[in-house]
Short mmCIF file of C-alpha atoms and ligand atoms in Angstrom, two decimals:
data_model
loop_
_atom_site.label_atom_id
_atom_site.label_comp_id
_atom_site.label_asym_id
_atom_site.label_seq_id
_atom_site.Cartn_x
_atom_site.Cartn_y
_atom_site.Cartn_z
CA UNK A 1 161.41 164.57 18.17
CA UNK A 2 159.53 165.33 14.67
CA UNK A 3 156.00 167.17 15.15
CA UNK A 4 153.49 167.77 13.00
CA UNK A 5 150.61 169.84 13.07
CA UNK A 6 147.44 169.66 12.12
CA UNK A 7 145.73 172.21 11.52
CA UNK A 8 141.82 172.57 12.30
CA UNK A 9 141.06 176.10 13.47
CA UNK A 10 140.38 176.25 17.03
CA UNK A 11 140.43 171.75 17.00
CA UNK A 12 144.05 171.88 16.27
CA UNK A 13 146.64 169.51 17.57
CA UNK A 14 150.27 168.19 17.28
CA UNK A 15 151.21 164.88 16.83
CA UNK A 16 154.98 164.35 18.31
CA UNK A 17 156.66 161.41 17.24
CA UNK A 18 160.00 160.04 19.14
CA UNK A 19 161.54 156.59 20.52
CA UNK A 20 161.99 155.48 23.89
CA UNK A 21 160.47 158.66 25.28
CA UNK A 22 157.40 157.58 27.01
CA UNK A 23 158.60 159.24 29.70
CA UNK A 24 157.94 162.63 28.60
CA UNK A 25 153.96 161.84 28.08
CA UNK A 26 153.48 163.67 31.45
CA UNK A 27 155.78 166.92 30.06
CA UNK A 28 154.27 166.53 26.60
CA UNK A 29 150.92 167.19 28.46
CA UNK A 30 151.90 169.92 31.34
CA UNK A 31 153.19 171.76 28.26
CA UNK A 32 149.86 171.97 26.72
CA UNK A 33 147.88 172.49 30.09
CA UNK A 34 146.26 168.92 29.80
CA UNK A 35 148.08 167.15 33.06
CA UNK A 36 144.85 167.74 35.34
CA UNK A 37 144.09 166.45 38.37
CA UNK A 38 142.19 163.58 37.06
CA UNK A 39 143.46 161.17 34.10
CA UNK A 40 141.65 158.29 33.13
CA UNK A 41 143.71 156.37 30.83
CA UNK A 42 141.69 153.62 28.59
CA UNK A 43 143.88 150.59 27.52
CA UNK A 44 143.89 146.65 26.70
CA UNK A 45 144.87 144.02 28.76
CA UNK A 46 148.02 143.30 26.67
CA UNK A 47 149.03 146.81 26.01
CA UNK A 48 147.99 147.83 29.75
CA UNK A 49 150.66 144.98 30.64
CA UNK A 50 153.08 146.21 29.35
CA UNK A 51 153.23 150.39 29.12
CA UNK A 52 150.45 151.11 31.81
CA UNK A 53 153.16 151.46 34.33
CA UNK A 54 155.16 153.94 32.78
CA UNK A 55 152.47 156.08 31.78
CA UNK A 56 151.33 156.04 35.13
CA UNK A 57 154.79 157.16 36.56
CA UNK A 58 155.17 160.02 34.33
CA UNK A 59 152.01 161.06 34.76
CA UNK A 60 152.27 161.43 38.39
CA UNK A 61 155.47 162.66 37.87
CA UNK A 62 153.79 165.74 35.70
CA UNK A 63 151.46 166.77 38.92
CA UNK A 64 148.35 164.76 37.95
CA UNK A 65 147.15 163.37 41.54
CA UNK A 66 144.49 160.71 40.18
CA UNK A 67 145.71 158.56 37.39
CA UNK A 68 142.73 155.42 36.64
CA UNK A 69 142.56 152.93 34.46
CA UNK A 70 140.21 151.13 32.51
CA UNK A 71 140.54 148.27 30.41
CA UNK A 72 139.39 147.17 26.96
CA UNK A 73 138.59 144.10 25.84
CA UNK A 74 140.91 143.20 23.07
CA UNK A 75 139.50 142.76 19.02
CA UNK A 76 137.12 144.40 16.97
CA UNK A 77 134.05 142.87 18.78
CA UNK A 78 135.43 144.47 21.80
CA UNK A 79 134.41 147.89 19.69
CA UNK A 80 130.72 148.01 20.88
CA UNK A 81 128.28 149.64 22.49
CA UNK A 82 128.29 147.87 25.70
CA UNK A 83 132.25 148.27 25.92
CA UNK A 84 131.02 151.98 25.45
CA UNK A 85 128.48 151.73 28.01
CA UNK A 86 130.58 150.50 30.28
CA UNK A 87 133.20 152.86 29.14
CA UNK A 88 131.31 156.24 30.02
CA UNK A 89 130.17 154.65 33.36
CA UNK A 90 133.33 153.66 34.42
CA UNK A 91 134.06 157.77 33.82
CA UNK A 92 131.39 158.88 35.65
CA UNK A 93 132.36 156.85 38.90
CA UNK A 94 136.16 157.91 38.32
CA UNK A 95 134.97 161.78 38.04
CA UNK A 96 132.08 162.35 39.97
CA UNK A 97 132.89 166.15 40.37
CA UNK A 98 131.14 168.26 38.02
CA UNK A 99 133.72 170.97 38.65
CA UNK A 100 136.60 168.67 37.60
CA UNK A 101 137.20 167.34 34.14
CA UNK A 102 138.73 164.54 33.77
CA UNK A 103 141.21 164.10 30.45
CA UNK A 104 141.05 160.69 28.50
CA UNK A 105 143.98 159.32 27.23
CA UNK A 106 143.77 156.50 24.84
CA UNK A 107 146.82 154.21 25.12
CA UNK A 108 146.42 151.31 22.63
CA UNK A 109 145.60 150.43 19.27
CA UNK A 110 142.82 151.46 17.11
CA UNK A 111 140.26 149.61 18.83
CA UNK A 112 140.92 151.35 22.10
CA UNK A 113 141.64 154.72 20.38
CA UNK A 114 137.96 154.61 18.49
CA UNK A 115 136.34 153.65 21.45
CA UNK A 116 138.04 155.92 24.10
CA UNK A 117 137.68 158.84 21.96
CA UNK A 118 133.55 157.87 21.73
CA UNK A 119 133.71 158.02 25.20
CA UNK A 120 135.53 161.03 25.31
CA UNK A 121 133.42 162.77 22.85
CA UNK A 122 129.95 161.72 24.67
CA UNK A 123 131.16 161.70 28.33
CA UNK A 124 129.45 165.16 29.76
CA UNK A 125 128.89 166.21 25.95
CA UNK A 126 132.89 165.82 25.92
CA UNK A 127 136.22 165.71 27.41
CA UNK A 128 139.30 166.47 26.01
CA UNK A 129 141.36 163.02 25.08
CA UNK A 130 145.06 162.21 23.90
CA UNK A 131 146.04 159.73 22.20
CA UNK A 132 148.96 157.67 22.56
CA UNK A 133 148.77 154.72 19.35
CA UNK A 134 151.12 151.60 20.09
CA UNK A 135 150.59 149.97 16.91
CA UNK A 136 151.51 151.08 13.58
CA UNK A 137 148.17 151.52 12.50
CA UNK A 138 147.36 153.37 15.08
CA UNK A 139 150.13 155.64 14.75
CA UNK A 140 149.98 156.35 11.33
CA UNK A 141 146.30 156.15 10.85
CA UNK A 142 143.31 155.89 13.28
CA UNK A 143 144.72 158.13 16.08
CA UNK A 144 144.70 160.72 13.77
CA UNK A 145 141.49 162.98 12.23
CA UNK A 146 138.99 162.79 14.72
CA UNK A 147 136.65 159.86 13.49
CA UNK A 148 135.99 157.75 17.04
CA UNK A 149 133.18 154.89 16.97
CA UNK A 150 131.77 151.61 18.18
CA UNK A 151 130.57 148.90 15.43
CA UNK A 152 126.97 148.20 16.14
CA UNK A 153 125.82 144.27 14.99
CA UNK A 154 124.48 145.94 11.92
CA UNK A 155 127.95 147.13 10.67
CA UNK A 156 131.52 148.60 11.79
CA UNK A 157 131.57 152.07 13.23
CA UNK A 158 128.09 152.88 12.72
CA UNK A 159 127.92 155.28 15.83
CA UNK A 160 130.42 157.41 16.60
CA UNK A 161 131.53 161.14 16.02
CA UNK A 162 134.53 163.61 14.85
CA UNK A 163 135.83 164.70 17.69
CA UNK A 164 139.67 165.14 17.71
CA UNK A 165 142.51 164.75 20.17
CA UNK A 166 144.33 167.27 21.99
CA UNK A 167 147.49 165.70 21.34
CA UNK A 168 148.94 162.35 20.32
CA UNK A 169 152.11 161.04 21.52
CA UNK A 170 153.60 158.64 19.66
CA UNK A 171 156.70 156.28 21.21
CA UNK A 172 157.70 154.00 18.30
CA UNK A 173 159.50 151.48 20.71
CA UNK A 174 156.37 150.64 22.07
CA UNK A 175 155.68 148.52 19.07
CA UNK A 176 158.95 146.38 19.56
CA UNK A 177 156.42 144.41 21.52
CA UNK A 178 153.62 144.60 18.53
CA UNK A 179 153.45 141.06 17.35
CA UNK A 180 154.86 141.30 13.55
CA UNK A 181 151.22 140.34 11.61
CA UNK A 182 149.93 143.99 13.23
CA UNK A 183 153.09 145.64 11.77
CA UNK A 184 152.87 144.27 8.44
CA UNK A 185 149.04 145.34 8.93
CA UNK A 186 150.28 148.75 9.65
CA UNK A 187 152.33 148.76 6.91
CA UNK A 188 149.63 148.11 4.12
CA UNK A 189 148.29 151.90 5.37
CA UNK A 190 151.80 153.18 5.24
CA UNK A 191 152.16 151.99 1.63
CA UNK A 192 148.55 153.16 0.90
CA UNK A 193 149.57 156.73 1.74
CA UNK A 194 153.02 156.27 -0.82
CA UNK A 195 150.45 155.03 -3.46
CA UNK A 196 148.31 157.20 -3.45
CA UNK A 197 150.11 160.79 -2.28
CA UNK A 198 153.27 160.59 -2.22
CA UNK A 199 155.38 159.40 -4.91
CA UNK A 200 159.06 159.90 -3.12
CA UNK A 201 157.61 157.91 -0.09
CA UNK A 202 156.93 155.02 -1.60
CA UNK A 203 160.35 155.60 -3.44
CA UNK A 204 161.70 155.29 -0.24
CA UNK A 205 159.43 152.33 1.23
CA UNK A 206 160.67 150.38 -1.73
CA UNK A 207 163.80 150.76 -0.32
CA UNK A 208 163.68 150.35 3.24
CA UNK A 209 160.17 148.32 3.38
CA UNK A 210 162.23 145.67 4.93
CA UNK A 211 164.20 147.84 7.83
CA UNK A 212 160.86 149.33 8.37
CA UNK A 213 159.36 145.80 9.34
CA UNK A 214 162.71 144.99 11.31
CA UNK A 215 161.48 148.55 13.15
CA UNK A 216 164.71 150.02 12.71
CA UNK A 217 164.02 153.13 14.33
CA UNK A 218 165.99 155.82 12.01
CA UNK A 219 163.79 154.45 9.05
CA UNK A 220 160.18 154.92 11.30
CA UNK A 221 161.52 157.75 12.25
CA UNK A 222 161.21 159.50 8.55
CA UNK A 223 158.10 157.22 7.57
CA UNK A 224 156.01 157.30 10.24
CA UNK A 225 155.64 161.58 10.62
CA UNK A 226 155.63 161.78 6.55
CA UNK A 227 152.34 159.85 6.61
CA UNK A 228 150.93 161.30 9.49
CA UNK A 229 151.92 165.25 7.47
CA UNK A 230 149.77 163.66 4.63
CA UNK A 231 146.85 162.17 6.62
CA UNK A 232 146.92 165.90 8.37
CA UNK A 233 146.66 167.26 4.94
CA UNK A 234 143.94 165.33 3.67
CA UNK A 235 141.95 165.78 6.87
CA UNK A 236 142.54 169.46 6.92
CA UNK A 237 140.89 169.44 3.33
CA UNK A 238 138.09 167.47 4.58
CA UNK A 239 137.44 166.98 8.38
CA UNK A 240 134.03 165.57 8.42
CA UNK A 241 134.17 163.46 5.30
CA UNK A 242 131.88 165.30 2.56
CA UNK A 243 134.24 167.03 0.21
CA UNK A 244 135.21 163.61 -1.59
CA UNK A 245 138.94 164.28 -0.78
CA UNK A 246 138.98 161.96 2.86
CA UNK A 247 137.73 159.19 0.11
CA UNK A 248 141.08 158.46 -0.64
CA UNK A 249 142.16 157.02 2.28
CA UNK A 250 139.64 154.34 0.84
CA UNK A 251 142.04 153.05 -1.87
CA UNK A 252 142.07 149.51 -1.74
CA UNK A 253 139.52 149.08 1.14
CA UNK A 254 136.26 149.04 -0.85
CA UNK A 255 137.42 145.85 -2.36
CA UNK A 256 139.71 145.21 1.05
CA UNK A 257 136.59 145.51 3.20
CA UNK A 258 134.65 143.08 1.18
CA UNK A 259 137.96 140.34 0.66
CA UNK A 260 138.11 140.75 4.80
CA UNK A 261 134.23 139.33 5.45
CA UNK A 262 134.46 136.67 2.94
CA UNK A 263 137.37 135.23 4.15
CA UNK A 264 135.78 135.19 7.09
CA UNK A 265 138.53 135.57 9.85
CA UNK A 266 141.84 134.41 7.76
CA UNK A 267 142.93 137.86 6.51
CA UNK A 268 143.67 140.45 8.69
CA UNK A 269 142.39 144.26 7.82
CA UNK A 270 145.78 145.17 6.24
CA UNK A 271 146.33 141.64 4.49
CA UNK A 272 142.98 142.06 3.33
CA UNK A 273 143.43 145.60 1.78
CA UNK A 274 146.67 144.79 0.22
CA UNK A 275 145.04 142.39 -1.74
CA UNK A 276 142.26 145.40 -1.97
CA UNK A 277 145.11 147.64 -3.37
CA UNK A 278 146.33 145.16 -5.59
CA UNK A 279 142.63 144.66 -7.03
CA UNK A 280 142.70 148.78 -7.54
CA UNK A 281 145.38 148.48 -9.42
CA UNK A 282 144.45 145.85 -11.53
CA UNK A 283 141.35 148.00 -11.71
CA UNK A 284 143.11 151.43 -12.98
CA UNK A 285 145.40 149.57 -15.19
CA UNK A 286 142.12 147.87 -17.13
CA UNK A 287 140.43 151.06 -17.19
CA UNK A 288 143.33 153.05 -18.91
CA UNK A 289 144.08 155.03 -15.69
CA UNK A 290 147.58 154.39 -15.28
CA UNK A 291 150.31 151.99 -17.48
CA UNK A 292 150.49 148.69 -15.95
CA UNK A 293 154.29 149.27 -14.55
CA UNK A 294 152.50 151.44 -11.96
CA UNK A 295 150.54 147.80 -10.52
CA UNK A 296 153.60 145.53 -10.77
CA UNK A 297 155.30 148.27 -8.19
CA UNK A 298 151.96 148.24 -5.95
CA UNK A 299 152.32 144.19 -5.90
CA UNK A 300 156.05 144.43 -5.67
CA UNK A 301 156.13 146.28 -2.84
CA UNK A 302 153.92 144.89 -0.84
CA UNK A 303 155.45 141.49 -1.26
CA UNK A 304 158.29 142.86 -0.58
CA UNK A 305 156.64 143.93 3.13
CA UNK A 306 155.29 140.26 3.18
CA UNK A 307 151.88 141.70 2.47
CA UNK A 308 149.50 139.01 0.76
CA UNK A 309 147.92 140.57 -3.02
CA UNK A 310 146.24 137.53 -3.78
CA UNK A 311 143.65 135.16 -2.21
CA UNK A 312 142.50 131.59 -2.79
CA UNK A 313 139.24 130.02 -1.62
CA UNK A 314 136.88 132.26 -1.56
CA UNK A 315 134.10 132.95 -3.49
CA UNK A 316 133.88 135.94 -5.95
CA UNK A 317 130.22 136.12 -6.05
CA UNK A 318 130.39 136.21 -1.98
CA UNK A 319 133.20 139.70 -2.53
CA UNK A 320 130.76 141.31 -4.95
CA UNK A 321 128.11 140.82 -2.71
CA UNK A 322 129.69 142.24 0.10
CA UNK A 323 130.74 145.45 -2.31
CA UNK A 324 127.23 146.03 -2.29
CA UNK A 325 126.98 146.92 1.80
CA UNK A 326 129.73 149.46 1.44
CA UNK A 327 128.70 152.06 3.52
CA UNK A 328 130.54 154.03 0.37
CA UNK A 329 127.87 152.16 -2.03
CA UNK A 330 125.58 154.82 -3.00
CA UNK A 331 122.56 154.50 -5.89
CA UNK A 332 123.67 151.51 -7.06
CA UNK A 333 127.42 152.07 -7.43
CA UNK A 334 130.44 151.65 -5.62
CA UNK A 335 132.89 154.84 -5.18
CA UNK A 336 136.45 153.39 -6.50
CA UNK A 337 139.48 154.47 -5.85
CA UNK A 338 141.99 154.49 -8.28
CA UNK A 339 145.78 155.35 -9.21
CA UNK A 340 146.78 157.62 -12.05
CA UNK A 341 150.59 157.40 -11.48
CA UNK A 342 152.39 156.33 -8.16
CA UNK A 343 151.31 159.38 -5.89
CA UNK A 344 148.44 160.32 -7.85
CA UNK A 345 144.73 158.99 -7.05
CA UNK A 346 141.50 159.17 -8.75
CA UNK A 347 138.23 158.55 -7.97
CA UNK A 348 135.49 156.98 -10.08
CA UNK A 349 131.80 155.73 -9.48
CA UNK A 350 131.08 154.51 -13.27
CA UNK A 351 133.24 151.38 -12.86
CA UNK A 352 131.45 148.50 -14.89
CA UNK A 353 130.87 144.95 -12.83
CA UNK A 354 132.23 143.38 -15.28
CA UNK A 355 135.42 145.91 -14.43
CA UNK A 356 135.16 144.86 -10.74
CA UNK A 357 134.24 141.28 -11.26
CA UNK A 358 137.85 141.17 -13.39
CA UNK A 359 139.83 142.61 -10.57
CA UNK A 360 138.27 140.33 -7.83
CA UNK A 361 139.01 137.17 -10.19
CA UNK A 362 142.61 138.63 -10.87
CA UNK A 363 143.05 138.29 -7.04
CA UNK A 364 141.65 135.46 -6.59
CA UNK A 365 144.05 133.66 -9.25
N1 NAD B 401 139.50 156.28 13.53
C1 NAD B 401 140.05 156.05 12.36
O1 NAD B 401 140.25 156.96 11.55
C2 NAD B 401 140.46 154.66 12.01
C3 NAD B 401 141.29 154.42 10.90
C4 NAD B 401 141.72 153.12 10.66
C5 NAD B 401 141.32 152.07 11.49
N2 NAD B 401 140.50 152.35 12.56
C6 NAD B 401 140.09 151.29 13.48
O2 NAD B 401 141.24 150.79 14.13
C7 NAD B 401 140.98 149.46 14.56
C8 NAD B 401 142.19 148.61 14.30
O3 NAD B 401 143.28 149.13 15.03
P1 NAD B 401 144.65 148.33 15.21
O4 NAD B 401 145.08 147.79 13.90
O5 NAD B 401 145.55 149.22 15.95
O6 NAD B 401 144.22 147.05 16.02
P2 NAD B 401 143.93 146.78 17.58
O7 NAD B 401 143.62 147.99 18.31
O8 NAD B 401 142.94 145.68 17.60
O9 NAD B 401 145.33 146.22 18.09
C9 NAD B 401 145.86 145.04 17.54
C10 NAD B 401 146.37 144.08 18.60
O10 NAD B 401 147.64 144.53 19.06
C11 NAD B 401 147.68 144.60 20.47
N3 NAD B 401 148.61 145.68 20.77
C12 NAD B 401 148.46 146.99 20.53
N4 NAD B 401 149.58 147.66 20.79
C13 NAD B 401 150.49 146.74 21.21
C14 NAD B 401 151.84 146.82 21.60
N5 NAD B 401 152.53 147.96 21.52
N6 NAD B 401 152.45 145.70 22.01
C15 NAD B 401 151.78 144.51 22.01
N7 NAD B 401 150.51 144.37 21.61
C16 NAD B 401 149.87 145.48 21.23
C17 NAD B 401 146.26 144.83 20.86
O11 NAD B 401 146.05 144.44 22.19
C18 NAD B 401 145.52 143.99 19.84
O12 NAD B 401 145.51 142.65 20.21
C19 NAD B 401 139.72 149.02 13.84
O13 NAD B 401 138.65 148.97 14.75
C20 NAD B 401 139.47 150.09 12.81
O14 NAD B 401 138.10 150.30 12.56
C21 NAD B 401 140.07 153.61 12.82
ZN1 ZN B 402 142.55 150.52 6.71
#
């Protein structure tokens, strides 16, 4: 089992990492005093389907006498403030005793994590919630740091909170049943975090990028905690998002977030920032931030990983619009991420349009 702590005072937490252990969810959490009488575990349909069951077992297996469940629709819509509504209400019929507090445990993907862990934060000014990712994303990304939300019609995540998990428990083999698009999605944040932090990782992606995606286990095994140690480090740095160091989990997603809404539906979030990151570094090679050998291995290796960098049919006046409702866009400019070397970011809000409108047309090509 690799651990890794994160460290945040009196809000800190491991994140355990294994295979084919979900089984030990219910020890994992009598260890850390969190198997109380009442669990309510949020899920999704599909995910519920399959792992709802075991989690259950071991669960009751632990001690915990009243194990629900509540379902979440699936996709980003799904994030919203009804779902939430119905979320917290759901909670207050399943613990109706103000003496009892119930413990949330978020087993899905990000969309189920952000939302349970809203609910979790708000429900009786908050409960404490575990989170057990099953996709790649999830496990390397959203489940950890504390930043839970619901997308309001006006834009994604717009309410929500830091509020962070008692635990997470990751079991790899649950995403033998993730269809492959979500692990390649996954995988664009894995490579982000080589890019970005950690020049040796992404070393060692461009090695085993493809075993990875074949979810040979020995291989996730080494990948999977490494970015979760460097997520913990950047949001032990900056927890709430204010110091400018959490901003570079952004690389490639300004652009990414922009390439996603106008191709309305065709790329996923992770296609869409890997053509983000390849924009980036198109971006940091044209402004004399890095030698261009440092894009052609950002491109290579997400090729390599089946990832998309470029994208036809859309309009490049449509993406620079879009760069404009970044919630990141501040007095007329756009925060942008940037490499210096593989491992090393930058960050810089004096990047020309005609700097930006370049990169979006290189992707584009
Ligand atoms: N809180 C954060 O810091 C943070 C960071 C990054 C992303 N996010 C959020 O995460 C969300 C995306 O999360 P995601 O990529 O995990 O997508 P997701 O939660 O939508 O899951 C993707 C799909 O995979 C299915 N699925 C999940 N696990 C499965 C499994 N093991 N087997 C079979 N199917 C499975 C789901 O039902 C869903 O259809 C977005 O809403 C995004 O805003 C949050
Ligand atoms: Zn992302």
């Amino acid at each position: 089992m690799e651990q890794v702590h994160v460290a945040l005072g009196n809000r800190s937490y491991d994140v355990v990492i294994d295979a084919g252990w979900l089984d030990q969810l219910g020890p994992s959490l009598s260890d850390r005093k969190l198997a109380r009488k009442n669990i309510a575990v949020f899920t999704s349909p599909v995910v519920g389907e399959h792992y709802y069951v075991p989690v259950q077992q071991t669960l009751s297996a632990a001690g915990v006498s009243t194990v629900g469940r509540h379902d979440i629709p699936d996709g980003e819509d799904s994030k919203s403030l009804d779902n939430f509504a119905r979320a917290v209400q759901w909670l207050a019929r399943f613990a109706p005793d103000p003496s009892v507090e119930p413990v949330v445990v978020a087993l899905g993907g990000g969309v189920v994590g952000d939302l349970a862990g809203f609910a979790a934060a708000s429900f009786r000014r908050g409960v404490p919630y575990v989170q057990v990712p099953t996709t790649l994303l999830a496990a390397v990304d959203s489940s950890v740091g504390g930043k839970t939300a619901v997308n309001l019609p006006e834009g994604k995540n717009l309410v929500g909170a830091f509020y962070q998990p008692r635990l997470v428990f990751v079991d790899l083999s649950t995403l033998r049943t993730l269809p492959e698009r979500e692990i390649r999605c996954g995988m664009a944040e894995v490579i982000k975090y080589g890019a970005i932090l950690d020049a040796d990782l992404f070393a060692f992606l461009e090695d085993s990028v493809e075993d990875l995606m074949a979810l040979d286990m020995e291989a996730l095994l080494r990948v999977v905690p490494r970015c979760v140690e460097l997520k913990a480090e950047v949001v032990k740095e900056d927890e709430h998002d204010r110091k400018g160091v959490r901003v570079c989990l952004n690389f490639g997603h300004t652009l990414g977030h922009a390439i996603e809404k106008a191709a309305a539906g065709r790329l996923n979030h992770g296609e869409a920032v890997s053509v983000g990151m390849a924009a980036a570094a198109h971006m940091s090679v044209r402004l004399g931030q890095c030698p261009y050998k440092v894009q052609e291995r950002v491109e290579g290796l997400l090729t390599t990983a089946g990832l998309p960098t470029r994208i036809e049919k859309i309009d490049v006046d449509d993406i620079l619009e879009f760069t404009k409702h970044d919630k990141k866009f501040v007095a007329g400019r756009n925060r942008y991420v940037l490499l210096s070397s593989i491992g090393q970011w930058s960050v810089r809000e004096d990047v020309a349009d005609e700097v930006v409108d370049e990169a979006v047309r290189y992707v584009l090509s």
